[in-house]
Short mmCIF file of C-alpha atoms in Angstrom, two decimals:
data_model
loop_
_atom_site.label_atom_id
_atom_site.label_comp_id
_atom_site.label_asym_id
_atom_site.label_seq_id
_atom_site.Cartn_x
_atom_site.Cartn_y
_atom_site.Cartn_z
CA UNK U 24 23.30 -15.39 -28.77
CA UNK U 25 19.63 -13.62 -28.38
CA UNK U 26 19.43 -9.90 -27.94
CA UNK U 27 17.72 -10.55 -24.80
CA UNK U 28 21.28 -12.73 -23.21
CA UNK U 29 23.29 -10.11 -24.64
CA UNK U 30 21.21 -7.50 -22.63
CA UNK U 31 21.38 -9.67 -19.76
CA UNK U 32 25.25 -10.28 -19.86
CA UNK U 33 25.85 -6.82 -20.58
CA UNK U 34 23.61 -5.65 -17.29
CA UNK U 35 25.38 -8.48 -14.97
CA UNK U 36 28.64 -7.46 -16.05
CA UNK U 37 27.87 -3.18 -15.03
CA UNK U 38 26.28 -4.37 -11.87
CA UNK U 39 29.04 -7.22 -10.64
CA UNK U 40 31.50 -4.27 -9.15
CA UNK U 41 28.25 -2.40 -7.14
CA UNK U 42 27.60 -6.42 -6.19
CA UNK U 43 31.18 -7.22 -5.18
CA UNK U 44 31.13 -4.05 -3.37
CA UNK U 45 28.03 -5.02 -1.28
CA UNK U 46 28.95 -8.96 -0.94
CA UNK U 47 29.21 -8.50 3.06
CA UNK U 48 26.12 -5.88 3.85
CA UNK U 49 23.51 -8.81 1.30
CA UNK U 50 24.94 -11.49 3.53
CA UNK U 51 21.74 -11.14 5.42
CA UNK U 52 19.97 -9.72 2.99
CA UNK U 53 17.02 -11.72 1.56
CA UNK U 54 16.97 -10.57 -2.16
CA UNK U 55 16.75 -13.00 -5.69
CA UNK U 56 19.10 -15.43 -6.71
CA UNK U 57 20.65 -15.77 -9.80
CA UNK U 58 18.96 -14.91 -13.48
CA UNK U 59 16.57 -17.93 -14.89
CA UNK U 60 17.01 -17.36 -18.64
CA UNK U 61 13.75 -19.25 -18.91
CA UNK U 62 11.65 -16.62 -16.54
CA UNK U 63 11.27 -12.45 -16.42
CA UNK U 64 13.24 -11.51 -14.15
CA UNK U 65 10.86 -8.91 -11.64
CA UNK U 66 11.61 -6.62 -9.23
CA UNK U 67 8.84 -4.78 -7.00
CA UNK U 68 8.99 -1.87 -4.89
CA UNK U 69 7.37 -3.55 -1.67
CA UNK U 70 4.67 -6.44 -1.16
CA UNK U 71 1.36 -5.25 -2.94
CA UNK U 72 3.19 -4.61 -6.24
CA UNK U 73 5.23 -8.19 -5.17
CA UNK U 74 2.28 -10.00 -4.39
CA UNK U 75 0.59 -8.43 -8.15
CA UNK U 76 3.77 -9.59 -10.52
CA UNK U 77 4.05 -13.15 -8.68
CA UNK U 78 -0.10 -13.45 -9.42
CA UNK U 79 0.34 -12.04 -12.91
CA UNK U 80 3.40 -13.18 -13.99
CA UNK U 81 2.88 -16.85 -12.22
CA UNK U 82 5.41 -19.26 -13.39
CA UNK U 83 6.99 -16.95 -16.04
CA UNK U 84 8.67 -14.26 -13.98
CA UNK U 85 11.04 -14.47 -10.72
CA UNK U 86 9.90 -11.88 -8.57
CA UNK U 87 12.57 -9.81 -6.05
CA UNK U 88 10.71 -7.95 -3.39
CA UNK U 89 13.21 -4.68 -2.41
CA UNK U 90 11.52 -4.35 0.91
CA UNK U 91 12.39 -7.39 3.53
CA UNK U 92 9.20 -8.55 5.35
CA UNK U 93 8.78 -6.65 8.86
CA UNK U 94 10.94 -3.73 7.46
CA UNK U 95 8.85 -0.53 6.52
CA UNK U 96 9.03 0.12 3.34
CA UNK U 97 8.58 4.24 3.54
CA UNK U 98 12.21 4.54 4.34
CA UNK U 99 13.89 1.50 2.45
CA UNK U 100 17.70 2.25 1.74
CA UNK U 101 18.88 0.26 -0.98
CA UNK U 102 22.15 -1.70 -0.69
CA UNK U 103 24.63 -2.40 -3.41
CA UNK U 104 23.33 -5.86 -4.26
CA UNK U 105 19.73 -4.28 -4.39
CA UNK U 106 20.60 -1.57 -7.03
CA UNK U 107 22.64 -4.58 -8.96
CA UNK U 108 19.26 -6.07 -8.78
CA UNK U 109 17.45 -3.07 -10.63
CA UNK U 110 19.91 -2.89 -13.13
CA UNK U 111 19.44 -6.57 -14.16
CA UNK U 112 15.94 -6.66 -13.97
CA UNK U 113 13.62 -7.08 -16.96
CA UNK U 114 10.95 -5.13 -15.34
CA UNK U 115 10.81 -2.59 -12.20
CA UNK U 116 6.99 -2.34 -10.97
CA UNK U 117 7.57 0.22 -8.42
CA UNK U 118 4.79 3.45 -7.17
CA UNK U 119 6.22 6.73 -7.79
CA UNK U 120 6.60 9.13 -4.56
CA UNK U 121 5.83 5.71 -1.81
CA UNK U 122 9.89 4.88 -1.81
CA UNK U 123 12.30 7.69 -2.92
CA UNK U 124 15.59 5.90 -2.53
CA UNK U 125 13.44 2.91 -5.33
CA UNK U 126 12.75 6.46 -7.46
CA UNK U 127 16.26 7.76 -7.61
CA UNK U 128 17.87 4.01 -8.23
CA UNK U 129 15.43 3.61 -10.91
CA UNK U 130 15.68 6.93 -12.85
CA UNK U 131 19.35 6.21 -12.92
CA UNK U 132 19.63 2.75 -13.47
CA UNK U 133 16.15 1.21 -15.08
CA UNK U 134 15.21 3.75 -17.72
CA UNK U 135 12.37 2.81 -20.31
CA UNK U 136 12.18 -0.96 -18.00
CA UNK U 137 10.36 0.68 -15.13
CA UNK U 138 6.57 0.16 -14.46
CA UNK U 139 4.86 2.87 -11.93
CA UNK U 140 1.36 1.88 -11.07
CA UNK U 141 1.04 5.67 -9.46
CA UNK U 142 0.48 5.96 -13.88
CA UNK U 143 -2.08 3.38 -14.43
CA UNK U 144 -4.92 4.93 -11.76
CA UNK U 145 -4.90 8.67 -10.78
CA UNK U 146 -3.89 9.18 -6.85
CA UNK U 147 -6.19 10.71 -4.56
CA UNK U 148 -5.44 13.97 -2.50
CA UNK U 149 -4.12 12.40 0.83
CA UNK U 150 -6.97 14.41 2.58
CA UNK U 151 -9.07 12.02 0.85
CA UNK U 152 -11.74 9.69 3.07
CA UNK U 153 -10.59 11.96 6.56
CA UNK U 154 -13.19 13.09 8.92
CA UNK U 155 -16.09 15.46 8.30
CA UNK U 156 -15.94 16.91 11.87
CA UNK U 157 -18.76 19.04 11.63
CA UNK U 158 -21.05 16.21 9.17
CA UNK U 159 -24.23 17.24 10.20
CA UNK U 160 -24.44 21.01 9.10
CA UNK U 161 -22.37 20.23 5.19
CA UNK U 162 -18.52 20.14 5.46
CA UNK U 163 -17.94 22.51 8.92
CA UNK U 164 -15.81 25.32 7.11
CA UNK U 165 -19.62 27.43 6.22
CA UNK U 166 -19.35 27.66 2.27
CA UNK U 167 -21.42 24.51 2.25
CA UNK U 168 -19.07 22.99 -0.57
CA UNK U 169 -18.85 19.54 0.94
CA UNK U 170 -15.00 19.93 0.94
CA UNK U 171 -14.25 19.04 4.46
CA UNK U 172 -11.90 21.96 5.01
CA UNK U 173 -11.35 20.68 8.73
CA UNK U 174 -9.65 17.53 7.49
CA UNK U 175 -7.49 19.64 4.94
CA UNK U 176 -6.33 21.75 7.66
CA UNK U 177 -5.51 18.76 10.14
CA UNK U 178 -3.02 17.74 7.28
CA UNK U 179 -1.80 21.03 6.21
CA UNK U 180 -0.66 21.07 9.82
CA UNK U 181 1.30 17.56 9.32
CA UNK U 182 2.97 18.29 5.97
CA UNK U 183 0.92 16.56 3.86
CA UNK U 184 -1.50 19.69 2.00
CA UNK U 185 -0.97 19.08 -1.38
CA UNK U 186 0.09 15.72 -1.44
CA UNK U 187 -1.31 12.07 -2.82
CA UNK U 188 -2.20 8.73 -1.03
CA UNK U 189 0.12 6.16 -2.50
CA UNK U 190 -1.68 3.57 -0.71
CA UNK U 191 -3.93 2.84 -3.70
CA UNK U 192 -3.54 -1.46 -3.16
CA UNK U 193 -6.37 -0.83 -0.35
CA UNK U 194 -9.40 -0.52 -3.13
CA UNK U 195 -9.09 -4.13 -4.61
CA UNK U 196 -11.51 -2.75 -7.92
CA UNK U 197 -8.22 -0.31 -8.28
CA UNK U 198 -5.27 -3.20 -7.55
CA UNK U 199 -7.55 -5.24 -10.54
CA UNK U 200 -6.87 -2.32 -13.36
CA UNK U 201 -3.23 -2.15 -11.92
CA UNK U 202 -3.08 -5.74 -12.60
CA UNK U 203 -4.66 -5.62 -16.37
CA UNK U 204 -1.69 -3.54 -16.99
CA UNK U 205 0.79 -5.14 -15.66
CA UNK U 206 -0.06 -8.21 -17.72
CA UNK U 207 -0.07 -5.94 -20.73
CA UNK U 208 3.30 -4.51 -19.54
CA UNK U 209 4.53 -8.32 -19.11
CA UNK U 210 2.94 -8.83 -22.62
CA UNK U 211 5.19 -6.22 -24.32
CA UNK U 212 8.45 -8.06 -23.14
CA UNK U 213 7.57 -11.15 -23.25
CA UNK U 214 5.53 -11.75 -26.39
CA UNK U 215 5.54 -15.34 -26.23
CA UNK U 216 3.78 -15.55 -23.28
CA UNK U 217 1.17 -12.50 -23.44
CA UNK U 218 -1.93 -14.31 -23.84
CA UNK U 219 -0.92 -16.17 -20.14
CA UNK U 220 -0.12 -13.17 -18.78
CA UNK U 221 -3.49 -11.58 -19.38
CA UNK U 222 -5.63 -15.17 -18.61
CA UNK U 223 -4.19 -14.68 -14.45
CA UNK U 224 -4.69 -10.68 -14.55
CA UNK U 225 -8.35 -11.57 -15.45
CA UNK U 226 -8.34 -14.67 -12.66
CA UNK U 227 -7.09 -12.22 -10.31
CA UNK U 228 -9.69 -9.88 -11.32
CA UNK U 229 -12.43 -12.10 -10.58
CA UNK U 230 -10.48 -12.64 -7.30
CA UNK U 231 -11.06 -8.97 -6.31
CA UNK U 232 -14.61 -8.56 -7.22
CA UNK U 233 -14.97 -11.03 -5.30
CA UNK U 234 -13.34 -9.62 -2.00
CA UNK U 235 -14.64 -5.76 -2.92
CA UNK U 236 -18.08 -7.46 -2.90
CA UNK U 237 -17.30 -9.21 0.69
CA UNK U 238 -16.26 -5.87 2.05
CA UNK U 239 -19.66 -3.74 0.53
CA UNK U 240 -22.08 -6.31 1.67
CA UNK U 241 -19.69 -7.19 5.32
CA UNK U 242 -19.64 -3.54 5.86
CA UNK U 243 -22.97 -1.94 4.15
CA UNK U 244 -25.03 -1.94 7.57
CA UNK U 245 -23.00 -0.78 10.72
CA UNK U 246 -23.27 1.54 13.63
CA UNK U 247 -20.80 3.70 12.88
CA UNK U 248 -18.58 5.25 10.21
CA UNK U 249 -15.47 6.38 11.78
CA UNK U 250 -12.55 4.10 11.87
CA UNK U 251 -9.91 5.76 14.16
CA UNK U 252 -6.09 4.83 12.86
CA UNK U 253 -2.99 5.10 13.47
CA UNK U 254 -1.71 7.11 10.29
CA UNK U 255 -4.13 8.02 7.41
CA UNK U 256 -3.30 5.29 4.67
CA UNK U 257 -6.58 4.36 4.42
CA UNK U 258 -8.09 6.68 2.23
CA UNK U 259 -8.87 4.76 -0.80
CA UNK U 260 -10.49 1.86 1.77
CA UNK U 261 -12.49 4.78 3.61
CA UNK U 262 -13.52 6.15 0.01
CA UNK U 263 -14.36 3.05 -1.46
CA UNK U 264 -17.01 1.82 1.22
CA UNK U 265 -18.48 5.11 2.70
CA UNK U 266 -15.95 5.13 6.11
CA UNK U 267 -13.92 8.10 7.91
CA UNK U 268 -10.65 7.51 8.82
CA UNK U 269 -9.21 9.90 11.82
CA UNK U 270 -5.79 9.67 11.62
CA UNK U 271 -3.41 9.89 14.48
CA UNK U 272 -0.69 10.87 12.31
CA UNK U 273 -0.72 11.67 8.58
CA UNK U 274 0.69 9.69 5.33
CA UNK U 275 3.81 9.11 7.27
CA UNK U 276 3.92 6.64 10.00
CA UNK U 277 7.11 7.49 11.87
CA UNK U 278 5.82 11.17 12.44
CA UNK U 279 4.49 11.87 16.08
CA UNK U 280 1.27 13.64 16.91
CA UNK U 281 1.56 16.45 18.33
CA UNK U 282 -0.66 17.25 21.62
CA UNK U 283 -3.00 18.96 20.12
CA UNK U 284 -3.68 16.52 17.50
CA UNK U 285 -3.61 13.55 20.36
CA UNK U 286 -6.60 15.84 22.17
CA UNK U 287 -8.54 15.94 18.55
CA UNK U 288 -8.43 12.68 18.64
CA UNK U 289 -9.49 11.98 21.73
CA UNK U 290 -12.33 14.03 21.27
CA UNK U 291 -13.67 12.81 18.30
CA UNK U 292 -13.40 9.07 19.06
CA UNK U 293 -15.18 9.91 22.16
CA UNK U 294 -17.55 11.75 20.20
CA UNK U 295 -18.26 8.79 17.81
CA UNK U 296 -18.32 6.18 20.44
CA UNK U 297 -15.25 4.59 19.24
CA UNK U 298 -15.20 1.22 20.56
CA UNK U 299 -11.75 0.07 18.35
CA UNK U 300 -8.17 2.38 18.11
CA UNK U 301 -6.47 0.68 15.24
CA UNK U 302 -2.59 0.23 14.98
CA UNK U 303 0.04 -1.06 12.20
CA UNK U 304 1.69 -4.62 12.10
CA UNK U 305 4.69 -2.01 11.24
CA UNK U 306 4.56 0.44 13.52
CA UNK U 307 4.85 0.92 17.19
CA UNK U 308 1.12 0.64 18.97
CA UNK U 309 2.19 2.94 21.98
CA UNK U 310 0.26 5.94 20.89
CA UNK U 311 -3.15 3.85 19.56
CA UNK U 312 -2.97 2.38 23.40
CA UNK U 313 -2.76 5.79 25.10
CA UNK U 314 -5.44 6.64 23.36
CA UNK U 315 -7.69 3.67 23.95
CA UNK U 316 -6.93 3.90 27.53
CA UNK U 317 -8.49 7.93 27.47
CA UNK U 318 -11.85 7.06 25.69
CA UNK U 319 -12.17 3.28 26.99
CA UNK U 320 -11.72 1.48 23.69
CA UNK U 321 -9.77 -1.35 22.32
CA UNK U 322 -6.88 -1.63 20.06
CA UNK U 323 -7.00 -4.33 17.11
CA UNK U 324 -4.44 -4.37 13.94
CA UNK U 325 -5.78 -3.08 10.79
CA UNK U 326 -3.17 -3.52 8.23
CA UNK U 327 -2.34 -1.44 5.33
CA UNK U 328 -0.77 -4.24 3.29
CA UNK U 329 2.63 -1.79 2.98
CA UNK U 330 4.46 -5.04 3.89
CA UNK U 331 3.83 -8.55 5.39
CA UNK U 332 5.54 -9.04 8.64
CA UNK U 333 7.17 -12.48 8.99
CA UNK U 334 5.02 -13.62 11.66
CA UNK U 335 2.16 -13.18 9.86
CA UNK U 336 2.13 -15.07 6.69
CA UNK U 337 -0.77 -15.17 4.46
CA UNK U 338 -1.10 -12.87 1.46
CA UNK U 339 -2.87 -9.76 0.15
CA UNK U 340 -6.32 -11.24 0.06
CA UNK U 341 -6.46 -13.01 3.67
CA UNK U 342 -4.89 -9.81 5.26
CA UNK U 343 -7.52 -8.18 4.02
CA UNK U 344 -10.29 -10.39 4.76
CA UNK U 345 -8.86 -10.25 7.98
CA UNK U 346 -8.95 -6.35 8.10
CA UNK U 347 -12.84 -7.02 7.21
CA UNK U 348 -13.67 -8.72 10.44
CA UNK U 349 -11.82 -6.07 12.59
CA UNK U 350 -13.62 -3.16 10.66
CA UNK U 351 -16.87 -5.24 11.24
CA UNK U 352 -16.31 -5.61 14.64
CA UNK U 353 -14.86 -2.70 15.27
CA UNK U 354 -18.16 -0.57 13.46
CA UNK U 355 -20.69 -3.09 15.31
CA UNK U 356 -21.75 -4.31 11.62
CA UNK U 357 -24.55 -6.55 11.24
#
């Protein structure tokens, strides 16, 4: 018997009472089947790092996504079967800080066998790519530093002043360099296969070139800037490609707005000549139509990838050509 099946036995047998224990809540539960001895077994945090292991890993791993499409994944509570799940895993490929019930299972239960992207590319402030409100006279706050002090303050007033934007997936160049790793991660236990695991990161590199040069080019001449949404996970996108997001809400998408905030918002997409109030696949598009209604606009979906809802389909790169054509349209881009 191989280290590897004793390691494998060993972690079925510690996770078959926490399994036996859960056998009626997983009933409906979509999670993994059985171990394949002849694949890494894979679990993922929620789609993006799902969708990066399955086009990494290919045929060699068997991928378990924790969060079940439609479900956001911000507030996933793991059942029994699930933490059995992390235990027997090979590899966890999870982002630090985006699912704290994943971070607690897997500093208890996955040790030196967890992978956290939030490692692999440095997280921007979650003020990043928000709204200079005051862009023609430097950054609005007087010292002329460019900081955009108005945006901090907007999420100081949410909760979220001093904290980072997990949702790094949005900036494909930054998903590629995730990727490399992961194959190099994927190398490390499975040595046999390393060279294969690096060949797809680099196909799937080419892939997102590919789509970051669609979204320069699709989005390089437009009328306007702003994008107004419905929480601010869009700061790498914003970054990436010269937008503004103005965010209803903050990193968190279950927090309401208060009043004052709705009024801000108001204002500025009035101010802008908003013509599009983008809301979630996930999340409830109440608020984005209130405010559509006040300044005359639209609504469309732009979606931040957290998970694919099951009416949806398609996968990381057509939701996000799709996102394209709504920010085009949206912007007037020509």
């Amino acid at each position: 018997m191989t280290l590897r099946t004793t390691t494998r036995a060993l972690a079925a047998t510690a996770a078959t009472v926490l399994t036996l224990a859960g056998a009626t809540a997983c009933a409906t539960d979509g999670g993994g089947g059985g171990v394949d001895p002849d694949r890494i077994d894979v679990v993922a945090g929620f789609y993006p790092l799902q969708f990066l292991a399955e086009r990494v890993g290919g045929d060699a791993v068997a991928v378990t996504n924790l969060a079940r499409p439609g479900a956001e994944p911000h507030d996933l509570e793991l059942n029994p079967r699930q933490i059995g799940q992390i235990i027997e895993a090979e590899l966890v490929v999870f982002l630090h800080g985006f699912q704290p019930a994943v971070d607690e299972a897997i500093e208890q239960n996955a040790g030196d066998r967890a992978f956290d992207v939030a490692g692999v590319e440095p997280l921007l402030d979650a003020t990043a790519g928000g709204h200079d409100h005051d862009h023609d006279h430097g950054d609005g706050d007087g010292d002329g530093d460019g900081d955009g002090d108005h945006a901090d303050e907007e999420h100081a007033e949410e909760g979220t002043d001093g904290a980072k934007d997990p949702h790094v997936w949005l900036d494909p160049t930054r998903l590629a360099t995730i990727g490399d790793k992961l194959a190099e991660r994927l190398g490390a236990v499975d040595p046999d296969r390393a060279g294969d695991y690096t060949t797809r990161a680099a196909a799937l590199r080419t892939e997102l070139a590919q789509l970051d040069t669609e979204f320069t080019e699709g989005l390089k001449t437009c009328q306007r800037r702003e994008i107004v949404v419905s929480h601010t996970a869009f700061g790498y996108l914003a970054q990436k490609y010269q937008l503004e997001q103005i965010g209803i809400t903050g990193l968190s998408p279950e927090n309401e707005p208060s009043p004052q905030r709705l009024a801000s918002v108001i204002e500025e997409a009035r101010e802008h000549g908003a013509t599009t109030i983008f809301f979630e696949t996930l999340v409830s598009p109440k608020v984005a139509e209130t405010i559509a209604r006040e300044v005359g606009a639209e609504t469309a979906v732009l979606d931040p990838l957290e998970g694919l809802s099951a009416e949806n389909g398609g996968d990381y790169l057509s939701v996000m050509r799709t996102n394209l054509q709504a920010l085009r349209t949206a912007l007037s881009c020509s």
